Amino acid sequence: MPPPADIVKVAIEWPGANAQLIEMDQKRPLSSIIREVCDGWSLSGSEQFALRYADGPQLYITEQSRGEIKNGTILRLAISPARAARQLLERIQSHGIDARLEALKELAKLSADPTFATEFINMEGIGTLFLFTRDTFTLTAFLELMDHGIVSWDLISLSFIKQIAGYVNQPMVDVSILQRSLAILESMVLNSHSLYHRVAQEITVGQLIGHLQVSNQEIQTYAIALINALFLKAPEDRRQVSEQQLQHSEMASTLAQKHLRSIILNHVIRGNRPIKAEMAHQLYVLQVLTFNLLEERMMTKMDPNDQAQRDIIFELRRIAFDGENDPTGTEKRKAMYTKDYKMLGFTNHVNPAMDFTQTPPGMLALDNMLYLAKVHQDTYIRIVLENSSREDKHECPFGRCAIELTRMLCEILQVGELPNEGCNDYHPMFFTHDRAWEEFFCVCIQLLNKTWKEMRATAEDFNKVMQVVREQITRALAMKPSSLDQLKNKLRGLNYSEILRLRQSERMSQDDFQSPPIIELRERIQPEILELIKQQRLNRLCEGSCFRKLGNRRRQEKFWFCRLSLNHKVLHYGDLDESPQGEVPFELLSDKIPVSDIKSVVTGKDCPHMKEKSALKQNKEVLELAFSVLYDPDETLNFVAPNKYEYCIWTDGLCALLGREMGSDLTRSDLDTLISMEMKLRLLDLENITIPEAPPPVPKEPSSYNFTYNYS
């Protein structure tokens, strides 16, 4: 007969004594259980003791957290958090250097525990730490204590900020101290508006550039993270600026300057070390924030009565048609200008300023056109003149195309949107040029003109051409070209004929052939293919995956690992000190959940850990990757997948484990792909297709399935 749900069997250790094996009644007060344990070892003053986990982070157990204790857990009797905090404070304030250092080292470990942190902070412990900020352990403890959100960052004194900034500005400082100092400054900026101004006075982006030239990628990551934090929290008038105002914004001009860009390119992106996930995320954030400088121009309408703005349009006309002399007389000049504006491809031939009154793209489109006309003048003139000399029905309207292309590029690169947490989608080529946005536009407008000719398009085909161009650009970006020249090569290979071929190929792989024999074949093989996919998902769960701890915003990442037992009966999981390089043995995963205890799997906003985080607007990306396992008795195991692929693998695998339908996009895609393979074999008159009984080797990536078919 199984034990009652409120009883857990645990072992409790105490130094120098045999462990006690007890059945812990979760309905009894924790103080009563601790008193009983102390009596077993003849220890007096049970109120001075507490229980902690013996493995992993060794957190204190409280009335609120005791529900997480599982059968077979090893606990340890320890001094209470209040007593530990008091003793450490006394040792830190002692005159013995060695004793103080040992106390600080122990404090750095204990500070990650929220129960201990609360006690230490209530004893004014943080104020004491301000007196000893000269070593790694003190800074680590401070960072851990503040990360719990128990006290406000606004309480930090200016002298402390100056001291931490001093470590960052010193030419020679211990790497671990520098790392913690950069992390502390980043947290200050992100968590307090008033501290942003104080930190910005002590640390400039220019001073951080030196830390990007070191060989330590961790330091580089912290430095870029601080640059991003300073930029993200900068007042609107300092970071959203027009091109003409760029020189007046210190932050924007620093981000745009060649020195910073070239150092990131040469020392980070093209360094000798592979880019780690956190560095990739920070580069993505920097890319997004840099492009967001365009938002103000993108959302600015042109004022048709503003002569300075109208002069830009006149300049576009002058550069394109400079060889023709202006006629005398207002009427003749007006008629000729109208003709020229039509040849330039504007929708409003009489007053082209009206073409720039819609946002987005607003004045940003005009900025792009002027850059092309001045910097790539030959290309600009060639595009305009060759279209103006075509038959009317096949001319490519340069002005209309440039405006719509600018809008499209803003959508593709998500100009004006905040960075997504956990996204690593940066493009190296945007760090290879000081005017990467404008150069990207110039490449794409030439592509548009070329595609227009290949499609032999007319004005009625405008939207079709733009759809093809969007597909060409997004496909090329997905290949992650390392430079603008590589982008051009990728786009050359994605001409209109290739896009048609790719579309046809993809359509063939997705087509739902309607002939009765094919429909019958589909229905016959679908259950077998679903079973094949199910086995692949379960195999992936048996291999296991690493997950990041939710809520850890600093670079000191914390991980945990989960995998399914080979007999599919138990989920094993446990904390890790660092991200594993391969499979984690079951012996290292201290916790487990019997599959028979699992009641359901929930996703997104239905997850318990997402309901707690729903107020944070930056968690949209996290919400899409969240899922939870609900199991008896009223317990949950909460996940945030590292990417969409792992999310689909785990949610599908767990549903398969529970005998429920696998419904992710990945399963639907795999099902369509494998059935289409059968369809193609059918079209090739290959009959008697059979699905292999055993599942193939589990792929690491969605593109490497290598499913095997036998035909006779």
XYZ file of C-alpha atoms in Angstrom:
712
model
C 0.000 0.000 0.000
C 1.523 3.381 -1.011
C 2.245 5.892 1.778
C -0.190 8.789 2.288
C 0.325 11.786 0.013
C 1.286 13.981 2.987
C 4.151 11.692 4.069
C 7.622 11.923 2.466
C 10.512 9.670 3.402
C 13.778 11.593 3.812
C 17.247 11.197 5.285
C 18.623 13.964 7.552
C 22.363 14.386 8.132
C 24.372 16.035 10.915
C 28.201 16.187 10.955
C 29.747 13.359 12.987
C 26.489 11.459 13.495
C 24.552 8.727 11.732
C 21.821 9.993 9.424
C 18.230 9.829 10.634
C 15.677 8.208 8.312
C 12.279 9.709 9.024
C 8.822 9.909 7.546
C 8.090 13.633 7.374
C 4.450 14.507 7.856
C 3.866 17.607 5.716
C 0.878 18.549 7.866
C 3.026 18.961 10.988
C 4.677 22.343 11.665
C 8.285 22.413 10.453
C 9.438 23.589 13.905
C 7.972 20.446 15.450
C 9.838 18.204 13.009
C 13.126 20.073 13.633
C 12.641 19.694 17.408
C 12.165 15.949 16.975
C 15.303 15.686 14.827
C 17.354 17.671 17.372
C 16.131 15.395 20.179
C 17.376 12.408 18.183
C 20.905 13.812 18.409
C 20.478 15.328 21.897
C 20.805 18.876 20.563
C 19.234 21.645 22.645
C 17.775 24.911 21.357
C 15.947 23.551 18.308
C 14.792 27.074 17.434
C 18.412 27.804 16.482
C 18.362 25.129 13.771
C 16.806 24.693 10.350
C 16.721 22.137 7.532
C 18.570 22.567 4.246
C 18.961 20.432 1.159
C 22.194 18.425 1.237
C 22.667 18.550 -2.558
C 22.458 21.183 -5.267
C 22.097 24.826 -4.153
C 21.515 23.626 -0.543
C 18.637 26.026 0.039
C 16.921 26.418 3.394
C 13.531 24.713 3.713
C 10.649 26.911 4.833
C 6.946 26.355 5.380
C 6.401 27.851 1.908
C 8.953 25.664 0.112
C 8.582 22.376 1.998
C 6.081 21.120 -0.566
C 8.956 20.651 -3.023
C 10.543 17.892 -0.884
C 10.360 14.515 -2.649
C 10.651 10.957 -1.401
C 14.292 9.942 -1.013
C 15.563 13.513 -0.575
C 18.658 13.965 1.586
C 18.410 16.915 3.994
C 20.887 18.433 6.396
C 20.345 19.953 9.822
C 22.010 23.363 9.923
C 22.015 26.506 12.001
C 19.021 28.727 11.278
C 19.236 31.496 8.629
C 18.993 34.210 11.316
C 21.775 32.644 13.371
C 23.946 32.109 10.268
C 23.450 35.727 9.209
C 24.334 37.001 12.684
C 27.492 34.885 12.895
C 28.670 35.913 9.426
C 28.151 39.597 10.201
C 30.233 39.247 13.357
C 33.009 37.449 11.477
C 32.980 39.995 8.640
C 33.378 42.838 11.148
C 36.222 41.082 12.972
C 39.799 42.360 12.717
C 41.276 39.078 11.452
C 41.799 39.317 7.692
C 41.739 35.549 7.147
C 38.579 35.092 9.226
C 36.878 37.950 7.369
C 37.829 36.492 3.980
C 36.451 33.064 4.905
C 33.247 34.679 6.133
C 32.843 36.630 2.886
C 33.478 33.478 0.872
C 30.720 31.678 2.794
C 28.433 34.687 2.441
C 28.850 34.619 -1.356
C 27.446 31.076 -1.374
C 24.636 31.642 1.119
C 23.403 34.886 -0.469
C 21.722 32.966 -3.287
C 19.275 31.596 -0.701
C 16.257 33.966 -0.413
C 15.550 32.932 3.208
C 19.092 33.696 4.334
C 19.179 36.861 2.206
C 16.079 38.215 3.942
C 17.619 37.700 7.381
C 20.972 39.183 6.370
C 19.384 42.250 4.795
C 17.123 42.801 7.837
C 20.281 42.964 9.968
C 21.574 45.865 7.814
C 24.073 43.476 6.254
C 24.224 45.283 2.912
C 25.370 48.467 4.638
C 28.215 46.478 6.195
C 29.245 45.113 2.798
C 29.711 48.663 1.483
C 32.753 48.882 3.767
C 34.470 45.834 2.213
C 33.916 46.072 -1.564
C 37.471 45.143 -2.495
C 37.215 41.448 -3.343
C 35.244 39.094 -5.574
C 33.339 37.414 -2.739
C 31.914 40.690 -1.428
C 30.765 41.813 -4.874
C 29.264 38.382 -5.596
C 27.364 38.423 -2.299
C 26.117 41.965 -2.931
C 24.885 41.036 -6.409
C 23.113 37.914 -5.152
C 21.473 39.770 -2.265
C 20.198 42.585 -4.478
C 18.961 40.156 -7.108
C 16.248 38.892 -4.738
C 14.459 42.249 -5.005
C 14.081 42.568 -1.234
C 15.451 46.116 -1.139
C 15.405 48.872 -3.738
C 18.452 49.680 -5.834
C 17.697 53.360 -5.243
C 19.250 53.018 -1.776
C 22.728 52.637 -3.314
C 24.986 55.560 -2.406
C 26.914 57.666 -4.887
C 30.207 56.748 -3.208
C 29.500 53.044 -3.780
C 28.717 53.714 -7.447
C 31.977 55.623 -7.806
C 33.877 52.768 -6.188
C 32.376 50.124 -8.512
C 32.857 52.378 -11.548
C 36.462 52.826 -10.448
C 37.094 49.085 -10.823
C 35.715 49.223 -14.383
C 37.851 52.242 -15.287
C 41.076 50.866 -13.811
C 43.549 49.688 -16.471
C 44.619 46.664 -14.400
C 42.038 44.921 -12.223
C 41.297 41.315 -11.282
C 39.097 39.658 -13.940
C 36.526 38.364 -11.454
C 36.215 41.787 -9.781
C 35.805 43.439 -13.191
C 33.159 40.896 -14.153
C 31.116 41.467 -10.988
C 31.509 45.253 -11.254
C 30.165 45.312 -14.815
C 27.233 43.118 -13.741
C 26.443 45.383 -10.777
C 26.478 48.515 -12.939
C 24.203 46.825 -15.493
C 21.715 45.890 -12.751
C 21.816 49.437 -11.367
C 20.975 50.896 -14.779
C 18.209 48.390 -15.521
C 16.567 48.579 -12.082
C 16.653 52.288 -11.242
C 15.976 55.377 -13.323
C 17.870 57.623 -10.904
C 20.881 55.291 -10.834
C 21.045 55.383 -14.633
C 21.970 59.070 -14.496
C 24.578 58.476 -11.786
C 26.170 55.532 -13.599
C 26.125 57.430 -16.915
C 28.146 60.214 -15.255
C 30.797 57.747 -14.088
C 30.931 55.364 -17.061
C 30.836 56.268 -20.742
C 30.530 53.886 -23.654
C 33.958 55.027 -24.783
C 35.468 53.782 -21.510
C 33.875 50.373 -22.026
C 35.376 49.903 -25.489
C 38.684 48.771 -23.996
C 36.958 45.800 -22.349
C 35.808 44.611 -25.789
C 39.414 44.189 -26.918
C 40.321 41.539 -24.344
C 40.461 37.807 -25.060
C 37.970 36.925 -22.287
C 34.529 36.566 -23.914
C 32.797 36.766 -20.512
C 34.209 40.255 -19.956
C 33.241 41.235 -23.500
C 29.703 39.992 -22.872
C 29.364 41.961 -19.626
C 30.710 45.086 -21.331
C 28.249 44.886 -24.247
C 25.440 44.129 -21.776
C 26.261 47.341 -19.894
C 26.399 49.309 -23.172
C 22.973 47.918 -24.064
C 21.592 48.776 -20.619
C 22.842 52.369 -20.854
C 21.337 52.705 -24.316
C 18.035 51.027 -23.405
C 17.459 53.255 -20.373
C 18.640 56.476 -21.987
C 15.936 59.174 -22.085
C 13.888 59.276 -25.285
C 15.389 62.561 -26.411
C 18.875 61.073 -26.200
C 18.339 57.825 -28.102
C 15.536 58.550 -30.586
C 17.123 61.115 -32.844
C 16.986 62.067 -36.470
C 19.898 61.774 -38.824
C 20.435 65.529 -38.678
C 20.387 65.465 -34.856
C 22.617 62.381 -34.573
C 25.728 64.379 -33.775
C 23.993 65.960 -30.767
C 23.242 62.626 -29.080
C 26.216 61.189 -27.241
C 24.714 57.726 -26.962
C 23.534 57.480 -30.546
C 26.762 58.856 -31.994
C 28.829 56.498 -29.839
C 26.863 53.520 -31.107
C 27.184 54.754 -34.665
C 30.883 55.548 -34.564
C 33.281 53.403 -36.524
C 35.545 52.701 -33.554
C 32.958 50.763 -31.537
C 31.583 48.913 -34.541
C 34.987 47.850 -35.855
C 36.112 46.654 -32.419
C 32.993 44.522 -31.989
C 33.460 43.157 -35.505
C 37.159 42.344 -35.190
C 37.455 41.350 -31.523
C 34.070 39.715 -30.895
C 32.322 38.567 -34.076
C 35.497 37.663 -35.962
C 37.451 36.632 -32.867
C 39.083 33.248 -32.495
C 36.351 31.921 -30.179
C 32.870 30.695 -31.084
C 30.099 33.083 -30.057
C 28.305 31.775 -26.949
C 24.542 32.078 -26.546
C 24.649 35.022 -24.121
C 27.061 36.973 -26.328
C 24.833 36.285 -29.349
C 21.877 37.644 -27.374
C 23.737 40.823 -26.432
C 24.807 41.373 -30.059
C 21.182 40.914 -31.102
C 20.063 43.463 -28.486
C 22.702 45.942 -29.679
C 21.571 45.417 -33.276
C 17.914 46.047 -32.342
C 18.702 49.157 -30.300
C 20.887 50.545 -33.087
C 18.145 50.070 -35.688
C 15.658 51.639 -33.286
C 17.505 54.916 -33.796
C 15.626 54.968 -37.115
C 12.214 54.913 -35.447
C 11.867 58.661 -35.086
C 12.488 59.245 -38.809
C 10.289 56.255 -39.666
C 7.372 57.806 -37.768
C 7.914 61.381 -38.996
C 5.587 62.569 -41.745
C 6.903 64.926 -44.369
C 5.578 68.469 -44.152
C 4.690 69.452 -47.756
C 5.160 73.100 -46.799
C 8.665 72.622 -45.368
C 11.037 74.005 -47.986
C 14.098 72.233 -46.534
C 12.355 68.880 -46.913
C 11.119 69.748 -50.404
C 14.691 70.621 -51.354
C 15.658 66.969 -50.798
C 13.163 65.923 -53.478
C 14.540 68.647 -55.766
C 18.005 67.214 -55.155
C 16.841 63.729 -56.186
C 15.494 65.198 -59.415
C 18.646 67.258 -60.041
C 20.995 64.283 -59.627
C 18.898 62.091 -61.938
C 18.331 64.657 -64.693
C 21.257 67.054 -64.253
C 22.088 67.033 -67.987
C 18.881 68.778 -68.944
C 18.735 72.560 -68.646
C 15.835 74.056 -66.763
C 13.507 75.942 -69.123
C 12.630 79.543 -68.491
C 9.158 80.336 -67.286
C 7.273 79.034 -64.305
C 4.679 77.043 -66.267
C 7.271 75.276 -68.419
C 9.386 74.458 -65.363
C 6.352 73.138 -63.489
C 5.345 70.940 -66.423
C 8.852 69.576 -66.776
C 9.136 68.895 -63.030
C 5.834 66.987 -63.141
C 7.187 64.874 -65.998
C 10.441 64.252 -64.099
C 8.642 63.253 -60.900
C 6.615 60.768 -62.932
C 9.861 59.351 -64.348
C 11.251 59.149 -60.786
C 8.305 56.890 -59.985
C 6.426 59.007 -57.457
C 2.707 58.347 -57.049
C 1.887 62.067 -56.772
C 3.546 63.638 -59.831
C 2.508 67.192 -59.003
C 3.527 67.220 -55.338
C 5.693 64.155 -54.520
C 6.047 65.373 -50.922
C 2.617 63.826 -50.342
C 4.126 60.365 -50.957
C 6.049 60.687 -47.676
C 3.123 61.619 -45.420
C 2.309 58.024 -44.442
C 4.057 56.376 -41.496
C 5.798 54.095 -41.504
C 8.116 54.643 -43.386
C 7.766 58.439 -43.290
C 10.932 60.465 -43.838
C 13.130 57.380 -43.491
C 12.289 56.418 -47.077
C 13.433 59.834 -48.318
C 16.664 59.513 -46.296
C 17.348 56.166 -47.985
C 16.698 57.544 -51.459
C 18.982 60.523 -50.871
C 21.765 58.243 -49.576
C 21.509 56.086 -52.712
C 21.518 59.152 -54.959
C 24.593 60.709 -53.313
C 26.724 57.710 -52.299
C 25.840 55.335 -55.156
C 25.072 57.965 -57.761
C 25.792 55.818 -60.822
C 23.466 53.075 -59.552
C 20.752 55.599 -58.772
C 20.940 57.265 -62.192
C 21.004 53.896 -63.983
C 17.881 52.665 -62.152
C 15.955 55.885 -62.806
C 16.956 56.348 -66.452
C 16.556 52.755 -67.580
C 13.035 52.697 -66.176
C 12.122 56.053 -67.627
C 13.104 54.800 -71.108
C 11.072 51.579 -70.928
C 7.606 51.082 -72.291
C 5.146 52.531 -69.809
C 3.606 49.225 -68.904
C 6.942 47.685 -67.822
C 8.600 50.601 -66.026
C 9.592 50.063 -62.403
C 8.448 53.126 -60.365
C 11.573 53.946 -58.364
C 9.939 56.327 -55.857
C 6.998 54.065 -55.033
C 9.302 51.029 -54.806
C 11.797 52.794 -52.517
C 9.017 53.878 -50.132
C 7.418 50.417 -49.979
C 10.827 48.713 -49.703
C 11.741 50.904 -46.717
C 8.483 49.947 -45.014
C 9.206 46.275 -45.719
C 12.764 46.428 -44.335
C 11.453 48.096 -41.168
C 9.033 45.202 -40.721
C 11.651 42.516 -41.405
C 14.165 44.042 -38.976
C 11.409 45.054 -36.490
C 12.490 48.669 -36.260
C 10.967 50.331 -33.188
C 10.281 47.110 -31.251
C 11.963 46.172 -27.981
C 14.421 43.245 -28.005
C 12.966 39.823 -27.238
C 14.326 38.081 -24.175
C 16.208 34.936 -25.149
C 16.508 35.823 -28.857
C 19.994 35.414 -30.415
C 19.146 36.432 -33.999
C 21.901 38.924 -34.804
C 23.315 39.457 -38.314
C 27.116 39.833 -38.533
C 26.898 41.849 -41.768
C 25.243 44.773 -39.974
C 28.476 45.238 -37.993
C 30.636 45.468 -41.135
C 29.673 48.988 -42.265
C 29.199 52.348 -40.567
C 26.005 52.930 -42.576
C 24.781 49.334 -42.593
C 21.076 50.233 -42.798
C 21.513 52.516 -45.799
C 23.814 50.044 -47.567
C 21.314 47.263 -46.931
C 18.630 49.402 -48.570
C 20.881 50.068 -51.567
C 21.456 46.344 -52.085
C 17.744 45.608 -51.779
C 16.557 48.369 -54.142
C 18.850 46.958 -56.835
C 17.420 43.517 -56.137
C 13.889 44.905 -56.499
C 14.719 46.519 -59.853
C 16.315 43.270 -61.085
C 13.364 41.130 -59.928
C 10.914 43.532 -61.580
C 12.673 42.969 -64.918
C 12.854 39.185 -64.430
C 9.125 39.071 -63.741
C 8.380 41.412 -66.694
C 6.104 43.172 -64.239
C 3.655 45.971 -64.858
C 2.136 48.456 -62.420
C -0.646 45.935 -61.705
C 1.992 43.423 -60.523
C 3.490 45.765 -57.905
C 2.303 43.799 -54.859
C 3.359 40.480 -56.411
C 6.867 41.819 -57.006
C 7.101 43.093 -53.429
C 6.065 39.659 -52.123
C 8.808 37.988 -54.156
C 11.389 40.551 -52.986
C 10.380 40.028 -49.338
C 10.864 36.285 -49.806
C 14.269 36.812 -51.446
C 15.446 39.066 -48.604
C 14.161 36.878 -45.753
C 15.644 33.728 -47.315
C 19.001 35.469 -47.763
C 18.998 36.812 -44.193
C 18.242 33.324 -42.878
C 21.575 32.199 -44.379
C 23.343 34.677 -42.050
C 25.704 36.299 -44.588
C 28.813 37.615 -42.845
C 29.131 40.711 -45.046
C 27.145 42.840 -47.481
C 29.085 41.279 -50.352
C 27.999 37.840 -49.173
C 24.430 39.119 -49.031
C 24.704 40.199 -52.678
C 25.967 36.726 -53.631
C 23.112 35.045 -51.748
C 20.572 37.299 -53.459
C 22.085 36.603 -56.886
C 21.397 32.927 -56.291
C 17.813 33.710 -55.270
C 16.602 35.118 -58.578
C 12.964 34.922 -59.610
C 13.396 31.540 -61.308
C 14.953 30.078 -58.153
C 12.130 31.446 -56.004
C 9.612 29.785 -58.327
C 11.557 26.519 -58.117
C 11.703 26.695 -54.311
C 8.011 27.489 -54.093
C 7.125 24.609 -56.379
C 9.361 22.238 -54.433
C 7.826 23.304 -51.125
C 4.348 23.141 -52.593
C 5.026 19.607 -53.808
C 6.170 18.630 -50.336
C 3.028 20.112 -48.812
C 0.445 19.373 -51.506
C -2.600 17.465 -50.428
C -3.222 15.490 -53.610
C -6.936 15.062 -54.100
C -7.133 11.886 -56.179
C -8.890 9.063 -54.261
C -5.932 6.607 -54.414
C -3.558 9.215 -52.981
C -6.017 10.215 -50.250
C -6.432 6.543 -49.387
C -2.640 6.088 -49.239
C -2.323 9.140 -47.006
C -4.877 7.838 -44.578
C -3.218 4.419 -44.522
C 0.315 5.600 -43.811
C -0.467 8.526 -41.502
C -0.829 6.441 -38.291
C 2.480 4.688 -38.982
C 4.281 7.972 -39.601
C 2.752 9.502 -36.471
C 4.055 6.527 -34.506
C 7.492 7.074 -36.051
C 7.424 10.748 -35.019
C 6.207 9.775 -31.548
C 9.157 7.412 -31.074
C 11.539 10.132 -32.246
C 10.098 12.574 -29.704
C 10.369 10.049 -26.866
C 13.958 9.240 -27.869
C 14.783 12.943 -27.629
C 13.248 13.087 -24.145
C 15.416 10.134 -23.160
C 18.493 12.084 -24.296
C 17.314 15.038 -22.230
C 17.709 18.798 -22.508
C 19.242 21.639 -20.537
C 17.037 24.523 -19.381
C 17.902 27.939 -17.942
C 16.611 29.004 -14.559
C 13.832 31.554 -15.041
C 14.334 35.049 -13.640
C 18.127 35.055 -13.824
C 18.850 38.276 -15.709
C 22.571 38.325 -15.112
C 25.232 36.601 -17.139
C 26.025 34.111 -14.316
C 23.692 31.539 -15.825
C 22.081 28.785 -13.780
C 20.883 25.615 -15.418
C 18.917 22.450 -14.776
C 18.601 19.282 -16.807
C 15.667 16.953 -17.418
C 15.473 13.599 -19.183
C 13.114 10.651 -19.452
C 14.184 7.218 -18.215
C 14.871 4.622 -20.913
C 11.786 2.633 -19.889
C 9.650 5.793 -20.212
C 8.423 5.504 -16.616
C 10.252 8.315 -14.766
C 11.255 11.941 -15.455
C 14.659 12.653 -13.888
C 15.786 16.249 -13.276
C 18.281 18.255 -11.240
C 20.338 21.467 -11.045
C 23.662 21.942 -12.828
C 26.506 24.370 -12.176
C 27.027 24.990 -15.895
C 25.558 24.106 -19.264
C 26.477 20.476 -20.085
C 28.418 19.556 -23.206
C 26.645 16.240 -23.699
C 24.305 13.770 -22.071
C 23.926 14.049 -18.277
C 23.924 10.691 -16.415
C 20.820 9.779 -14.418
C 22.935 9.560 -11.239
C 23.599 13.317 -11.345
C 19.880 14.146 -11.502
C 18.695 13.960 -7.894
C 14.951 14.540 -8.421
C 12.388 12.432 -10.244
C 8.691 12.265 -11.091
C 6.927 8.983 -11.897
C 5.149 9.322 -15.234
C 2.124 7.655 -13.626
C 1.805 10.703 -11.333
C 1.618 13.198 -14.218
C -1.891 14.589 -14.610
C -1.453 17.001 -17.520
C 0.825 19.333 -19.468
C -0.053 23.038 -19.784
C 1.569 25.719 -21.926
C 1.938 29.494 -22.199
C -0.169 31.676 -19.943
C -1.733 28.619 -18.283
C 1.605 27.755 -16.668
C 1.882 28.623 -12.953
C 5.277 30.324 -13.414
C 3.904 32.471 -16.259
C 0.966 33.713 -14.201
C 3.499 35.115 -11.737
C 5.474 36.820 -14.522
C 2.581 38.103 -16.623
C 3.114 41.715 -15.558
C 6.504 41.887 -17.259
C 6.071 43.071 -20.846
C 9.427 41.651 -21.940
C 8.219 38.108 -21.272
C 6.275 37.668 -24.526
C 9.067 35.515 -25.939
C 9.343 33.525 -22.698
C 5.574 32.969 -22.660
C 5.749 31.238 -26.058
C 8.427 28.832 -24.772
C 6.882 28.003 -21.382
C 5.262 24.724 -20.382
C 4.558 22.939 -17.085
C 4.063 19.358 -15.971
C 1.255 19.031 -13.411
C 1.530 15.930 -11.228
C 0.162 14.463 -8.005
C -0.295 15.788 -5.418
C -0.889 19.303 -6.843
C 2.767 19.799 -7.778
C 4.306 21.389 -10.876
C 7.578 21.177 -12.752
C 8.040 24.389 -14.723
C 10.023 24.716 -17.957
C 11.125 27.490 -20.310
C 12.533 25.895 -23.464
C 15.763 27.375 -24.935
C 14.148 27.667 -28.384
C 10.977 26.831 -30.332
C 12.375 23.522 -31.579
C 13.032 22.195 -28.063
C 9.620 23.499 -26.976
C 7.882 21.465 -29.696
C 9.998 18.363 -28.997
C 9.198 18.420 -25.259
C 5.521 19.315 -25.437
C 4.946 16.725 -28.171
C 6.987 14.116 -26.303
C 5.119 14.686 -23.049
C 1.776 14.476 -24.851
C 2.902 11.211 -26.501
C 3.988 9.954 -23.097
C 0.506 10.615 -21.726
C -1.196 9.098 -24.767
C -2.465 12.430 -26.057
C -2.379 14.028 -29.497
C 0.842 15.733 -30.560
C -0.248 19.101 -31.926
C 2.802 21.328 -32.360
C 3.747 23.081 -35.602
C 6.860 20.904 -35.752
C 4.816 17.684 -35.713
C 2.491 18.973 -38.415
C 5.505 19.970 -40.504
C 7.215 16.604 -39.995
C 4.008 14.764 -40.798
C 3.526 16.721 -44.035
C 7.173 16.248 -45.012
C 7.210 12.483 -44.469
C 3.846 11.921 -46.132
C 5.001 14.052 -49.086
C 8.051 11.819 -49.391
C 5.654 8.905 -49.717
C 3.655 10.849 -52.305
C 6.755 11.502 -54.395
C 7.715 7.841 -54.300
C 4.185 7.057 -55.413
C 4.529 9.453 -58.338
C 7.775 7.731 -59.291
C 5.854 4.421 -59.479
C 7.709 3.018 -56.470
C 5.159 0.749 -54.864
C 4.862 -1.316 -51.692
C 6.355 1.414 -49.502
C 6.839 0.336 -45.909
C 7.696 2.345 -42.846
C 10.603 0.906 -40.798
C 9.576 -0.772 -37.558
C 12.368 0.748 -35.463
C 12.745 4.520 -35.254
C 15.818 6.039 -36.906
C 18.666 7.639 -34.927
C 17.411 10.726 -33.117
C 18.337 13.925 -34.978
C 19.911 16.855 -33.185
C 18.345 19.467 -35.458
C 15.016 19.533 -37.272
C 16.775 19.481 -40.652
C 18.607 16.202 -40.027
C 15.904 13.599 -39.650
C 17.346 10.975 -42.038
C 14.238 8.799 -41.779
C 14.827 5.527 -43.659
C 12.385 3.845 -46.000
C 12.431 0.262 -47.282
C 10.825 -0.581 -50.560
C 10.534 -3.889 -52.299
